[in-house]
């Protein structure tokens, strides 16, 4: 990877970390109802998303892919508006951004990505889908069905598992038989790759190769990025109840951002820090300025054509306002 590209990856990772820290602070201040931190997983997220071709590919995130949104240059105020609880799925244009609304259903985005990939294959668009999920979600039945479907139809999709060691409070060793998500790929006729999820360049290269293969008709790939969630599962979680401080410290020494920064001159790292500070201030200001959406939008965009039941609910709601 050339120096310019690597600097861009480091800059995105650093920005994702700073926005993540600000989101936690906003939740503690009562601005955000809840938040799922991504600290420690920036290389896996940024490195994989940076490999996408945004003219034809599409990404399907969970609720923890802030680094993906940053790497894809999504409007971060619009993205984080979902956490502010004033709009479901974010206020950005998903079609234009090539990033689906984030999904809080465990394993939920995996089936959506496979459906999109089937459409892309039938339409011959030449694009590929990437879907994100965790090691815990890999045990969901939907994920296995999606992989089997992708294998049977040789669909252009990359299954990107961020194995951060914990399914909330359950270690991977207790919920992934065999200990490897990537190894499961063989059972569905897919390629399986395990990569150092804290090495942003390695993640980028592995994902780019998988996307190229998918677009060329070679079928799906399961990528297992081995990383670690340095923070809690969510702002309502206390990781100290189920893992040791020594383990956290050991993984902190493998921090993906510090690791990338060692390849760069100090002046470039300092400039990236200044840029991140500026963006964080803009995002914070933008979030605080958002106001609730019109209440009637509760009934908008649910279906392309509103159903009889939905129209009846809307009528009852309007009548309740007049009481």
PDB file of C-alpha atoms in Angstrom:
ATOM      1  CA  UNK A   1       0.000   0.000   0.000  1.00  0.00           C
ATOM      2  CA  UNK A   2       1.313   3.449  -0.885  1.00  0.00           C
ATOM      3  CA  UNK A   3       1.895   6.061   1.829  1.00  0.00           C
ATOM      4  CA  UNK A   4      -1.035   8.246   0.781  1.00  0.00           C
ATOM      5  CA  UNK A   5      -3.508   5.382   1.078  1.00  0.00           C
ATOM      6  CA  UNK A   6      -2.089   4.293   4.426  1.00  0.00           C
ATOM      7  CA  UNK A   7      -2.316   7.838   5.811  1.00  0.00           C
ATOM      8  CA  UNK A   8      -5.957   7.924   4.753  1.00  0.00           C
ATOM      9  CA  UNK A   9      -6.661   4.693   6.630  1.00  0.00           C
ATOM     10  CA  UNK A  10      -4.955   5.973   9.772  1.00  0.00           C
ATOM     11  CA  UNK A  11      -6.845   9.257   9.547  1.00  0.00           C
ATOM     12  CA  UNK A  12     -10.169   7.424   9.255  1.00  0.00           C
ATOM     13  CA  UNK A  13      -9.365   5.111  12.165  1.00  0.00           C
ATOM     14  CA  UNK A  14      -8.381   8.011  14.381  1.00  0.00           C
ATOM     15  CA  UNK A  15     -11.526   9.939  13.488  1.00  0.00           C
ATOM     16  CA  UNK A  16     -13.658   6.874  14.198  1.00  0.00           C
ATOM     17  CA  UNK A  17     -12.013   6.528  17.637  1.00  0.00           C
ATOM     18  CA  UNK A  18     -12.581  10.190  18.509  1.00  0.00           C
ATOM     19  CA  UNK A  19     -16.224  10.160  17.352  1.00  0.00           C
ATOM     20  CA  UNK A  20     -16.725   6.930  19.294  1.00  0.00           C
ATOM     21  CA  UNK A  21     -15.369   8.554  22.461  1.00  0.00           C
ATOM     22  CA  UNK A  22     -17.589  11.598  21.919  1.00  0.00           C
ATOM     23  CA  UNK A  23     -20.651   9.385  21.445  1.00  0.00           C
ATOM     24  CA  UNK A  24     -19.952   7.684  24.774  1.00  0.00           C
ATOM     25  CA  UNK A  25     -19.611  11.089  26.445  1.00  0.00           C
ATOM     26  CA  UNK A  26     -22.901  12.218  24.916  1.00  0.00           C
ATOM     27  CA  UNK A  27     -24.618   9.095  26.203  1.00  0.00           C
ATOM     28  CA  UNK A  28     -23.271   9.687  29.716  1.00  0.00           C
ATOM     29  CA  UNK A  29     -24.556  13.281  29.490  1.00  0.00           C
ATOM     30  CA  UNK A  30     -28.030  12.047  28.621  1.00  0.00           C
ATOM     31  CA  UNK A  31     -27.978  13.199  24.997  1.00  0.00           C
ATOM     32  CA  UNK A  32     -27.948   9.708  23.454  1.00  0.00           C
ATOM     33  CA  UNK A  33     -30.223   7.065  25.005  1.00  0.00           C
ATOM     34  CA  UNK A  34     -27.719   4.281  24.314  1.00  0.00           C
ATOM     35  CA  UNK A  35     -24.592   3.544  22.307  1.00  0.00           C
ATOM     36  CA  UNK A  36     -22.505   0.524  21.270  1.00  0.00           C
ATOM     37  CA  UNK A  37     -18.773   1.410  21.390  1.00  0.00           C
ATOM     38  CA  UNK A  38     -16.375   0.223  18.696  1.00  0.00           C
ATOM     39  CA  UNK A  39     -13.048   1.015  20.392  1.00  0.00           C
ATOM     40  CA  UNK A  40     -10.385  -1.460  19.329  1.00  0.00           C
ATOM     41  CA  UNK A  41     -12.144  -2.563  16.145  1.00  0.00           C
ATOM     42  CA  UNK A  42     -11.257   0.433  13.973  1.00  0.00           C
ATOM     43  CA  UNK A  43      -8.771  -1.410  11.748  1.00  0.00           C
ATOM     44  CA  UNK A  44     -11.260  -4.168  10.942  1.00  0.00           C
ATOM     45  CA  UNK A  45     -13.969  -1.685  10.076  1.00  0.00           C
ATOM     46  CA  UNK A  46     -11.993   0.980   8.238  1.00  0.00           C
ATOM     47  CA  UNK A  47      -9.733  -1.459   6.410  1.00  0.00           C
ATOM     48  CA  UNK A  48     -12.634  -3.502   5.057  1.00  0.00           C
ATOM     49  CA  UNK A  49     -14.829  -0.549   4.084  1.00  0.00           C
ATOM     50  CA  UNK A  50     -11.943   1.202   2.348  1.00  0.00           C
ATOM     51  CA  UNK A  51     -11.728  -1.733  -0.076  1.00  0.00           C
ATOM     52  CA  UNK A  52     -15.249  -1.136  -1.402  1.00  0.00           C
ATOM     53  CA  UNK A  53     -15.994   0.322  -4.807  1.00  0.00           C
ATOM     54  CA  UNK A  54     -18.697   2.834  -3.897  1.00  0.00           C
ATOM     55  CA  UNK A  55     -19.895   3.073  -7.484  1.00  0.00           C
ATOM     56  CA  UNK A  56     -21.235  -0.489  -7.417  1.00  0.00           C
ATOM     57  CA  UNK A  57     -20.763  -2.237  -4.036  1.00  0.00           C
ATOM     58  CA  UNK A  58     -23.038  -2.033  -0.987  1.00  0.00           C
ATOM     59  CA  UNK A  59     -22.373  -2.477   2.745  1.00  0.00           C
ATOM     60  CA  UNK A  60     -24.744  -3.873   5.366  1.00  0.00           C
ATOM     61  CA  UNK A  61     -23.726  -2.927   8.925  1.00  0.00           C
ATOM     62  CA  UNK A  62     -24.775  -3.878  12.418  1.00  0.00           C
ATOM     63  CA  UNK A  63     -25.137  -1.240  15.140  1.00  0.00           C
ATOM     64  CA  UNK A  64     -21.370  -1.014  15.825  1.00  0.00           C
ATOM     65  CA  UNK A  65     -19.909  -0.056  12.431  1.00  0.00           C
ATOM     66  CA  UNK A  66     -19.027   3.594  13.038  1.00  0.00           C
ATOM     67  CA  UNK A  67     -15.618   2.987  11.430  1.00  0.00           C
ATOM     68  CA  UNK A  68     -17.343   1.711   8.286  1.00  0.00           C
ATOM     69  CA  UNK A  69     -19.439   4.875   8.090  1.00  0.00           C
ATOM     70  CA  UNK A  70     -16.329   7.030   8.515  1.00  0.00           C
ATOM     71  CA  UNK A  71     -14.384   5.155   5.824  1.00  0.00           C
ATOM     72  CA  UNK A  72     -17.342   5.452   3.447  1.00  0.00           C
ATOM     73  CA  UNK A  73     -17.567   9.201   4.103  1.00  0.00           C
ATOM     74  CA  UNK A  74     -21.150   9.033   5.371  1.00  0.00           C
ATOM     75  CA  UNK A  75     -22.558  12.187   6.987  1.00  0.00           C
ATOM     76  CA  UNK A  76     -21.820  11.385  10.630  1.00  0.00           C
ATOM     77  CA  UNK A  77     -24.514  13.599  12.124  1.00  0.00           C
ATOM     78  CA  UNK A  78     -27.090  11.883   9.930  1.00  0.00           C
ATOM     79  CA  UNK A  79     -25.614   8.474  10.765  1.00  0.00           C
ATOM     80  CA  UNK A  80     -25.614   9.051  14.523  1.00  0.00           C
ATOM     81  CA  UNK A  81     -29.146  10.444  14.469  1.00  0.00           C
ATOM     82  CA  UNK A  82     -30.357   6.884  14.978  1.00  0.00           C
ATOM     83  CA  UNK A  83     -28.588   6.789  18.350  1.00  0.00           C
ATOM     84  CA  UNK A  84     -30.288  10.089  19.164  1.00  0.00           C
ATOM     85  CA  UNK A  85     -33.557   8.202  18.762  1.00  0.00           C
ATOM     86  CA  UNK A  86     -35.274  10.700  16.488  1.00  0.00           C
ATOM     87  CA  UNK A  87     -35.140   8.703  13.278  1.00  0.00           C
ATOM     88  CA  UNK A  88     -35.044   5.002  12.541  1.00  0.00           C
ATOM     89  CA  UNK A  89     -32.116   3.893  10.389  1.00  0.00           C
ATOM     90  CA  UNK A  90     -30.296   7.216  10.161  1.00  0.00           C
ATOM     91  CA  UNK A  91     -31.116  10.375   8.248  1.00  0.00           C
ATOM     92  CA  UNK A  92     -28.560   9.862   5.475  1.00  0.00           C
ATOM     93  CA  UNK A  93     -29.392   8.648   1.967  1.00  0.00           C
ATOM     94  CA  UNK A  94     -28.538   4.953   2.129  1.00  0.00           C
ATOM     95  CA  UNK A  95     -28.692   4.466  -1.624  1.00  0.00           C
ATOM     96  CA  UNK A  96     -26.294   7.315  -2.310  1.00  0.00           C
ATOM     97  CA  UNK A  97     -23.960   6.382   0.558  1.00  0.00           C
ATOM     98  CA  UNK A  98     -24.003   2.659  -0.367  1.00  0.00           C
ATOM     99  CA  UNK A  99     -24.419   1.904   3.338  1.00  0.00           C
ATOM    100  CA  UNK A 100     -27.657   0.302   4.507  1.00  0.00           C
ATOM    101  CA  UNK A 101     -29.340   1.594   7.681  1.00  0.00           C
ATOM    102  CA  UNK A 102     -27.636  -0.108  10.596  1.00  0.00           C
ATOM    103  CA  UNK A 103     -29.343  -3.146  11.968  1.00  0.00           C
ATOM    104  CA  UNK A 104     -29.808  -4.026  15.646  1.00  0.00           C
ATOM    105  CA  UNK A 105     -31.090  -7.540  14.936  1.00  0.00           C
ATOM    106  CA  UNK A 106     -28.332 -10.049  15.717  1.00  0.00           C
ATOM    107  CA  UNK A 107     -27.326 -11.482  12.334  1.00  0.00           C
ATOM    108  CA  UNK A 108     -29.992  -9.373  10.613  1.00  0.00           C
ATOM    109  CA  UNK A 109     -27.853  -7.601   8.000  1.00  0.00           C
ATOM    110  CA  UNK A 110     -26.413 -10.904   6.755  1.00  0.00           C
ATOM    111  CA  UNK A 111     -29.616 -12.057   5.074  1.00  0.00           C
ATOM    112  CA  UNK A 112     -30.189  -8.575   3.661  1.00  0.00           C
ATOM    113  CA  UNK A 113     -26.754  -8.570   2.057  1.00  0.00           C
ATOM    114  CA  UNK A 114     -27.319 -11.976   0.490  1.00  0.00           C
ATOM    115  CA  UNK A 115     -30.629 -10.772  -0.940  1.00  0.00           C
ATOM    116  CA  UNK A 116     -28.917  -7.716  -2.394  1.00  0.00           C
ATOM    117  CA  UNK A 117     -26.153  -9.918  -3.820  1.00  0.00           C
ATOM    118  CA  UNK A 118     -28.739 -12.125  -5.536  1.00  0.00           C
ATOM    119  CA  UNK A 119     -30.261  -9.030  -7.112  1.00  0.00           C
ATOM    120  CA  UNK A 120     -26.842  -7.800  -8.219  1.00  0.00           C
ATOM    121  CA  UNK A 121     -26.119 -11.147  -9.852  1.00  0.00           C
ATOM    122  CA  UNK A 122     -29.462 -11.236 -11.667  1.00  0.00           C
ATOM    123  CA  UNK A 123     -29.117  -7.626 -12.815  1.00  0.00           C
ATOM    124  CA  UNK A 124     -25.448  -8.150 -13.738  1.00  0.00           C
ATOM    125  CA  UNK A 125     -24.445  -4.897 -12.028  1.00  0.00           C
ATOM    126  CA  UNK A 126     -20.931  -6.141 -11.353  1.00  0.00           C
ATOM    127  CA  UNK A 127     -21.135  -5.092  -7.712  1.00  0.00           C
ATOM    128  CA  UNK A 128     -20.586  -7.024  -4.506  1.00  0.00           C
ATOM    129  CA  UNK A 129     -22.079  -6.820  -1.014  1.00  0.00           C
ATOM    130  CA  UNK A 130     -20.245  -6.889   2.274  1.00  0.00           C
ATOM    131  CA  UNK A 131     -22.058  -7.720   5.482  1.00  0.00           C
ATOM    132  CA  UNK A 132     -20.816  -7.256   9.027  1.00  0.00           C
ATOM    133  CA  UNK A 133     -21.516  -9.430  12.051  1.00  0.00           C
ATOM    134  CA  UNK A 134     -19.816 -10.552  15.239  1.00  0.00           C
ATOM    135  CA  UNK A 135     -18.598 -13.894  16.502  1.00  0.00           C
ATOM    136  CA  UNK A 136     -21.746 -14.182  18.605  1.00  0.00           C
ATOM    137  CA  UNK A 137     -24.000 -13.532  15.621  1.00  0.00           C
ATOM    138  CA  UNK A 138     -22.170 -16.267  13.695  1.00  0.00           C
ATOM    139  CA  UNK A 139     -24.106 -18.776  15.798  1.00  0.00           C
ATOM    140  CA  UNK A 140     -27.459 -17.479  14.563  1.00  0.00           C
ATOM    141  CA  UNK A 141     -29.388 -19.723  12.208  1.00  0.00           C
ATOM    142  CA  UNK A 142     -29.950 -16.869   9.755  1.00  0.00           C
ATOM    143  CA  UNK A 143     -26.197 -16.557   9.229  1.00  0.00           C
ATOM    144  CA  UNK A 144     -25.813 -20.245   8.388  1.00  0.00           C
ATOM    145  CA  UNK A 145     -28.783 -20.143   6.015  1.00  0.00           C
ATOM    146  CA  UNK A 146     -27.356 -17.049   4.322  1.00  0.00           C
ATOM    147  CA  UNK A 147     -23.958 -18.667   3.832  1.00  0.00           C
ATOM    148  CA  UNK A 148     -25.512 -21.811   2.423  1.00  0.00           C
ATOM    149  CA  UNK A 149     -27.676 -19.781   0.036  1.00  0.00           C
ATOM    150  CA  UNK A 150     -24.659 -17.747  -1.073  1.00  0.00           C
ATOM    151  CA  UNK A 151     -22.703 -20.949  -1.658  1.00  0.00           C
ATOM    152  CA  UNK A 152     -25.415 -22.643  -3.697  1.00  0.00           C
ATOM    153  CA  UNK A 153     -25.906 -19.617  -5.965  1.00  0.00           C
ATOM    154  CA  UNK A 154     -22.282 -18.402  -5.950  1.00  0.00           C
ATOM    155  CA  UNK A 155     -23.331 -14.919  -4.926  1.00  0.00           C
ATOM    156  CA  UNK A 156     -21.072 -11.856  -4.864  1.00  0.00           C
ATOM    157  CA  UNK A 157     -20.983 -11.262  -1.126  1.00  0.00           C
ATOM    158  CA  UNK A 158     -18.317 -11.001   1.567  1.00  0.00           C
ATOM    159  CA  UNK A 159     -19.266 -12.201   5.051  1.00  0.00           C
ATOM    160  CA  UNK A 160     -17.106 -10.065   7.340  1.00  0.00           C
ATOM    161  CA  UNK A 161     -16.995 -11.341  10.914  1.00  0.00           C
ATOM    162  CA  UNK A 162     -15.360  -9.148  13.528  1.00  0.00           C
ATOM    163  CA  UNK A 163     -14.344 -11.693  16.117  1.00  0.00           C
ATOM    164  CA  UNK A 164     -13.801  -9.407  19.109  1.00  0.00           C
ATOM    165  CA  UNK A 165     -13.627 -12.294  21.549  1.00  0.00           C
ATOM    166  CA  UNK A 166     -16.974 -11.773  23.215  1.00  0.00           C
ATOM    167  CA  UNK A 167     -20.633 -12.357  22.437  1.00  0.00           C
ATOM    168  CA  UNK A 168     -21.576  -9.695  24.982  1.00  0.00           C
ATOM    169  CA  UNK A 169     -20.301 -11.580  28.061  1.00  0.00           C
ATOM    170  CA  UNK A 170     -19.810 -15.043  26.534  1.00  0.00           C
ATOM    171  CA  UNK A 171     -16.302 -15.819  25.219  1.00  0.00           C
ATOM    172  CA  UNK A 172     -15.905 -17.142  21.696  1.00  0.00           C
ATOM    173  CA  UNK A 173     -14.577 -20.433  23.048  1.00  0.00           C
ATOM    174  CA  UNK A 174     -17.963 -21.139  24.611  1.00  0.00           C
ATOM    175  CA  UNK A 175     -20.188 -20.366  21.648  1.00  0.00           C
ATOM    176  CA  UNK A 176     -18.258 -21.120  18.418  1.00  0.00           C
ATOM    177  CA  UNK A 177     -17.739 -24.858  17.989  1.00  0.00           C
ATOM    178  CA  UNK A 178     -14.272 -25.507  16.617  1.00  0.00           C
ATOM    179  CA  UNK A 179     -13.135 -22.022  17.566  1.00  0.00           C
ATOM    180  CA  UNK A 180     -13.106 -20.572  14.050  1.00  0.00           C
ATOM    181  CA  UNK A 181     -15.802 -18.771  12.086  1.00  0.00           C
ATOM    182  CA  UNK A 182     -13.703 -18.751   8.906  1.00  0.00           C
ATOM    183  CA  UNK A 183     -13.354 -22.551   9.030  1.00  0.00           C
ATOM    184  CA  UNK A 184     -17.116 -22.904   8.687  1.00  0.00           C
ATOM    185  CA  UNK A 185     -16.911 -21.501   5.158  1.00  0.00           C
ATOM    186  CA  UNK A 186     -15.723 -24.835   3.736  1.00  0.00           C
ATOM    187  CA  UNK A 187     -19.000 -26.471   4.721  1.00  0.00           C
ATOM    188  CA  UNK A 188     -20.864 -24.129   2.390  1.00  0.00           C
ATOM    189  CA  UNK A 189     -18.380 -24.250  -0.464  1.00  0.00           C
ATOM    190  CA  UNK A 190     -17.065 -20.778   0.348  1.00  0.00           C
ATOM    191  CA  UNK A 191     -13.589 -19.379   0.763  1.00  0.00           C
ATOM    192  CA  UNK A 192     -12.576 -18.827   4.392  1.00  0.00           C
ATOM    193  CA  UNK A 193      -9.915 -16.340   5.478  1.00  0.00           C
ATOM    194  CA  UNK A 194      -8.707 -15.444   8.958  1.00  0.00           C
ATOM    195  CA  UNK A 195      -6.842 -12.129   9.222  1.00  0.00           C
ATOM    196  CA  UNK A 196      -5.270  -9.987  11.935  1.00  0.00           C
ATOM    197  CA  UNK A 197      -8.139  -7.590  12.549  1.00  0.00           C
ATOM    198  CA  UNK A 198      -5.856  -5.035  14.209  1.00  0.00           C
ATOM    199  CA  UNK A 199      -3.678  -4.684  11.098  1.00  0.00           C
ATOM    200  CA  UNK A 200      -5.541  -2.232   8.876  1.00  0.00           C
ATOM    201  CA  UNK A 201      -3.455  -2.961   5.799  1.00  0.00           C
ATOM    202  CA  UNK A 202      -3.877  -6.732   6.132  1.00  0.00           C
ATOM    203  CA  UNK A 203      -7.640  -6.280   6.504  1.00  0.00           C
ATOM    204  CA  UNK A 204      -7.756  -4.029   3.454  1.00  0.00           C
ATOM    205  CA  UNK A 205      -5.841  -6.489   1.294  1.00  0.00           C
ATOM    206  CA  UNK A 206      -7.897  -9.497   2.408  1.00  0.00           C
ATOM    207  CA  UNK A 207     -11.172  -7.673   1.790  1.00  0.00           C
ATOM    208  CA  UNK A 208     -10.089  -6.290  -1.559  1.00  0.00           C
ATOM    209  CA  UNK A 209      -9.143  -9.782  -2.730  1.00  0.00           C
ATOM    210  CA  UNK A 210     -12.503 -11.169  -1.561  1.00  0.00           C
ATOM    211  CA  UNK A 211     -14.455  -8.380  -3.262  1.00  0.00           C
ATOM    212  CA  UNK A 212     -12.516  -8.819  -6.502  1.00  0.00           C
ATOM    213  CA  UNK A 213     -13.219 -12.529  -6.435  1.00  0.00           C
ATOM    214  CA  UNK A 214     -16.910 -11.940  -5.760  1.00  0.00           C
ATOM    215  CA  UNK A 215     -17.275  -9.448  -8.613  1.00  0.00           C
ATOM    216  CA  UNK A 216     -15.464 -11.827 -10.978  1.00  0.00           C
ATOM    217  CA  UNK A 217     -17.983 -14.606 -10.334  1.00  0.00           C
ATOM    218  CA  UNK A 218     -15.844 -16.575  -7.894  1.00  0.00           C
ATOM    219  CA  UNK A 219     -18.469 -16.614  -5.183  1.00  0.00           C
ATOM    220  CA  UNK A 220     -18.587 -15.596  -1.544  1.00  0.00           C
ATOM    221  CA  UNK A 221     -15.877 -15.381   1.097  1.00  0.00           C
ATOM    222  CA  UNK A 222     -16.011 -15.524   4.874  1.00  0.00           C
ATOM    223  CA  UNK A 223     -13.436 -13.209   6.452  1.00  0.00           C
ATOM    224  CA  UNK A 224     -12.806 -13.566  10.169  1.00  0.00           C
ATOM    225  CA  UNK A 225     -10.985 -10.506  11.493  1.00  0.00           C
ATOM    226  CA  UNK A 226      -9.438 -11.344  14.858  1.00  0.00           C
ATOM    227  CA  UNK A 227      -9.691  -8.268  17.040  1.00  0.00           C
ATOM    228  CA  UNK A 228     -10.824  -7.194  20.516  1.00  0.00           C
ATOM    229  CA  UNK A 229     -13.523  -4.949  21.903  1.00  0.00           C
ATOM    230  CA  UNK A 230     -11.580  -2.705  24.270  1.00  0.00           C
ATOM    231  CA  UNK A 231     -14.711  -1.137  25.709  1.00  0.00           C
ATOM    232  CA  UNK A 232     -18.080  -2.485  26.863  1.00  0.00           C
ATOM    233  CA  UNK A 233     -20.580  -4.202  24.601  1.00  0.00           C
ATOM    234  CA  UNK A 234     -22.851  -1.201  25.084  1.00  0.00           C
ATOM    235  CA  UNK A 235     -23.089   1.754  27.442  1.00  0.00           C
ATOM    236  CA  UNK A 236     -25.246  -0.390  29.736  1.00  0.00           C
ATOM    237  CA  UNK A 237     -22.605  -3.131  29.991  1.00  0.00           C
ATOM    238  CA  UNK A 238     -19.879  -3.660  32.611  1.00  0.00           C
ATOM    239  CA  UNK A 239     -17.110  -5.797  31.057  1.00  0.00           C
ATOM    240  CA  UNK A 240     -15.322  -5.947  34.402  1.00  0.00           C
ATOM    241  CA  UNK A 241     -17.876  -8.540  35.485  1.00  0.00           C
ATOM    242  CA  UNK A 242     -16.783 -11.115  32.925  1.00  0.00           C
ATOM    243  CA  UNK A 243     -13.207 -10.417  31.787  1.00  0.00           C
ATOM    244  CA  UNK A 244      -9.934  -9.490  33.440  1.00  0.00           C
ATOM    245  CA  UNK A 245      -8.157  -6.154  33.467  1.00  0.00           C
ATOM    246  CA  UNK A 246      -4.940  -7.971  32.522  1.00  0.00           C
ATOM    247  CA  UNK A 247      -6.569  -9.229  29.326  1.00  0.00           C
ATOM    248  CA  UNK A 248      -7.747  -5.723  28.432  1.00  0.00           C
ATOM    249  CA  UNK A 249      -4.275  -4.289  29.045  1.00  0.00           C
ATOM    250  CA  UNK A 250      -2.658  -6.963  26.897  1.00  0.00           C
ATOM    251  CA  UNK A 251      -4.946  -6.128  23.987  1.00  0.00           C
ATOM    252  CA  UNK A 252      -4.462  -2.390  24.540  1.00  0.00           C
ATOM    253  CA  UNK A 253      -0.817  -2.914  23.635  1.00  0.00           C
ATOM    254  CA  UNK A 254      -2.048  -4.117  20.227  1.00  0.00           C
ATOM    255  CA  UNK A 255      -4.195  -1.027  19.682  1.00  0.00           C
ATOM    256  CA  UNK A 256      -4.732  -0.780  15.898  1.00  0.00           C
ATOM    257  CA  UNK A 257      -4.438   3.017  15.808  1.00  0.00           C
ATOM    258  CA  UNK A 258      -1.204   3.171  17.786  1.00  0.00           C
ATOM    259  CA  UNK A 259       0.107   0.374  15.591  1.00  0.00           C
ATOM    260  CA  UNK A 260      -0.632   2.341  12.421  1.00  0.00           C
ATOM    261  CA  UNK A 261       0.727   5.584  13.871  1.00  0.00           C
ATOM    262  CA  UNK A 262       4.148   4.010  14.338  1.00  0.00           C
ATOM    263  CA  UNK A 263       4.486   3.910  10.548  1.00  0.00           C
ATOM    264  CA  UNK A 264       3.875   7.638  10.185  1.00  0.00           C
ATOM    265  CA  UNK A 265       5.892  10.784  10.981  1.00  0.00           C
ATOM    266  CA  UNK A 266       4.822  12.522  14.196  1.00  0.00           C
ATOM    267  CA  UNK A 267       3.809  15.646  12.284  1.00  0.00           C
ATOM    268  CA  UNK A 268       1.290  13.653  10.223  1.00  0.00           C
ATOM    269  CA  UNK A 269      -0.158  12.007  13.323  1.00  0.00           C
ATOM    270  CA  UNK A 270      -0.514  15.426  14.960  1.00  0.00           C
ATOM    271  CA  UNK A 271      -2.304  16.759  11.888  1.00  0.00           C
ATOM    272  CA  UNK A 272      -4.668  13.798  11.927  1.00  0.00           C
ATOM    273  CA  UNK A 273      -5.406  14.527  15.603  1.00  0.00           C
ATOM    274  CA  UNK A 274      -6.219  18.173  14.804  1.00  0.00           C
ATOM    275  CA  UNK A 275      -8.502  17.121  11.974  1.00  0.00           C
ATOM    276  CA  UNK A 276     -10.305  14.637  14.224  1.00  0.00           C
ATOM    277  CA  UNK A 277     -10.823  17.291  16.905  1.00  0.00           C
ATOM    278  CA  UNK A 278     -12.391  19.639  14.351  1.00  0.00           C
ATOM    279  CA  UNK A 279     -14.755  16.998  12.996  1.00  0.00           C
ATOM    280  CA  UNK A 280     -15.776  15.848  16.478  1.00  0.00           C
ATOM    281  CA  UNK A 281     -16.750  19.405  17.386  1.00  0.00           C
ATOM    282  CA  UNK A 282     -18.808  19.713  14.198  1.00  0.00           C
ATOM    283  CA  UNK A 283     -20.554  16.391  14.810  1.00  0.00           C
ATOM    284  CA  UNK A 284     -21.328  17.223  18.435  1.00  0.00           C
ATOM    285  CA  UNK A 285     -22.760  20.599  17.453  1.00  0.00           C
ATOM    286  CA  UNK A 286     -24.789  19.038  14.648  1.00  0.00           C
ATOM    287  CA  UNK A 287     -26.291  16.369  16.904  1.00  0.00           C
ATOM    288  CA  UNK A 288     -27.253  18.862  19.585  1.00  0.00           C
ATOM    289  CA  UNK A 289     -28.985  21.037  17.000  1.00  0.00           C
ATOM    290  CA  UNK A 290     -31.183  18.235  15.681  1.00  0.00           C
ATOM    291  CA  UNK A 291     -34.846  18.519  16.574  1.00  0.00           C
ATOM    292  CA  UNK A 292     -37.536  15.824  16.648  1.00  0.00           C
ATOM    293  CA  UNK A 293     -39.042  14.907  13.287  1.00  0.00           C
ATOM    294  CA  UNK A 294     -42.756  15.495  12.559  1.00  0.00           C
ATOM    295  CA  UNK A 295     -44.749  12.850  14.423  1.00  0.00           C
ATOM    296  CA  UNK A 296     -46.757  11.885  11.321  1.00  0.00           C
ATOM    297  CA  UNK A 297     -43.575  10.415   9.859  1.00  0.00           C
ATOM    298  CA  UNK A 298     -44.227   7.430  12.101  1.00  0.00           C
ATOM    299  CA  UNK A 299     -46.453   6.206   9.281  1.00  0.00           C
ATOM    300  CA  UNK A 300     -44.241   7.249   6.379  1.00  0.00           C
ATOM    301  CA  UNK A 301     -41.828   4.967   4.527  1.00  0.00           C
ATOM    302  CA  UNK A 302     -43.131   1.818   6.244  1.00  0.00           C
ATOM    303  CA  UNK A 303     -44.385   0.313   2.982  1.00  0.00           C
ATOM    304  CA  UNK A 304     -44.199   1.488  -0.603  1.00  0.00           C
ATOM    305  CA  UNK A 305     -48.011   1.433  -0.597  1.00  0.00           C
ATOM    306  CA  UNK A 306     -49.628   1.864   2.854  1.00  0.00           C
ATOM    307  CA  UNK A 307     -51.664  -1.100   4.010  1.00  0.00           C
ATOM    308  CA  UNK A 308     -55.224  -0.918   5.285  1.00  0.00           C
ATOM    309  CA  UNK A 309     -54.017  -1.690   8.798  1.00  0.00           C
ATOM    310  CA  UNK A 310     -51.405   1.087   8.676  1.00  0.00           C
ATOM    311  CA  UNK A 311     -53.936   3.626   7.427  1.00  0.00           C
ATOM    312  CA  UNK A 312     -56.292   2.622  10.236  1.00  0.00           C
ATOM    313  CA  UNK A 313     -53.524   3.101  12.790  1.00  0.00           C
ATOM    314  CA  UNK A 314     -52.810   6.519  11.331  1.00  0.00           C
ATOM    315  CA  UNK A 315     -56.505   7.460  11.566  1.00  0.00           C
ATOM    316  CA  UNK A 316     -56.725   6.389  15.210  1.00  0.00           C
ATOM    317  CA  UNK A 317     -53.532   8.311  15.995  1.00  0.00           C
ATOM    318  CA  UNK A 318     -54.870  11.503  14.413  1.00  0.00           C
ATOM    319  CA  UNK A 319     -58.133  11.175  16.314  1.00  0.00           C
ATOM    320  CA  UNK A 320     -56.215  10.770  19.561  1.00  0.00           C
ATOM    321  CA  UNK A 321     -54.583  14.150  18.994  1.00  0.00           C
ATOM    322  CA  UNK A 322     -57.992  15.837  18.957  1.00  0.00           C
ATOM    323  CA  UNK A 323     -59.076  14.378  22.298  1.00  0.00           C
TER     324      UNK A 323
END
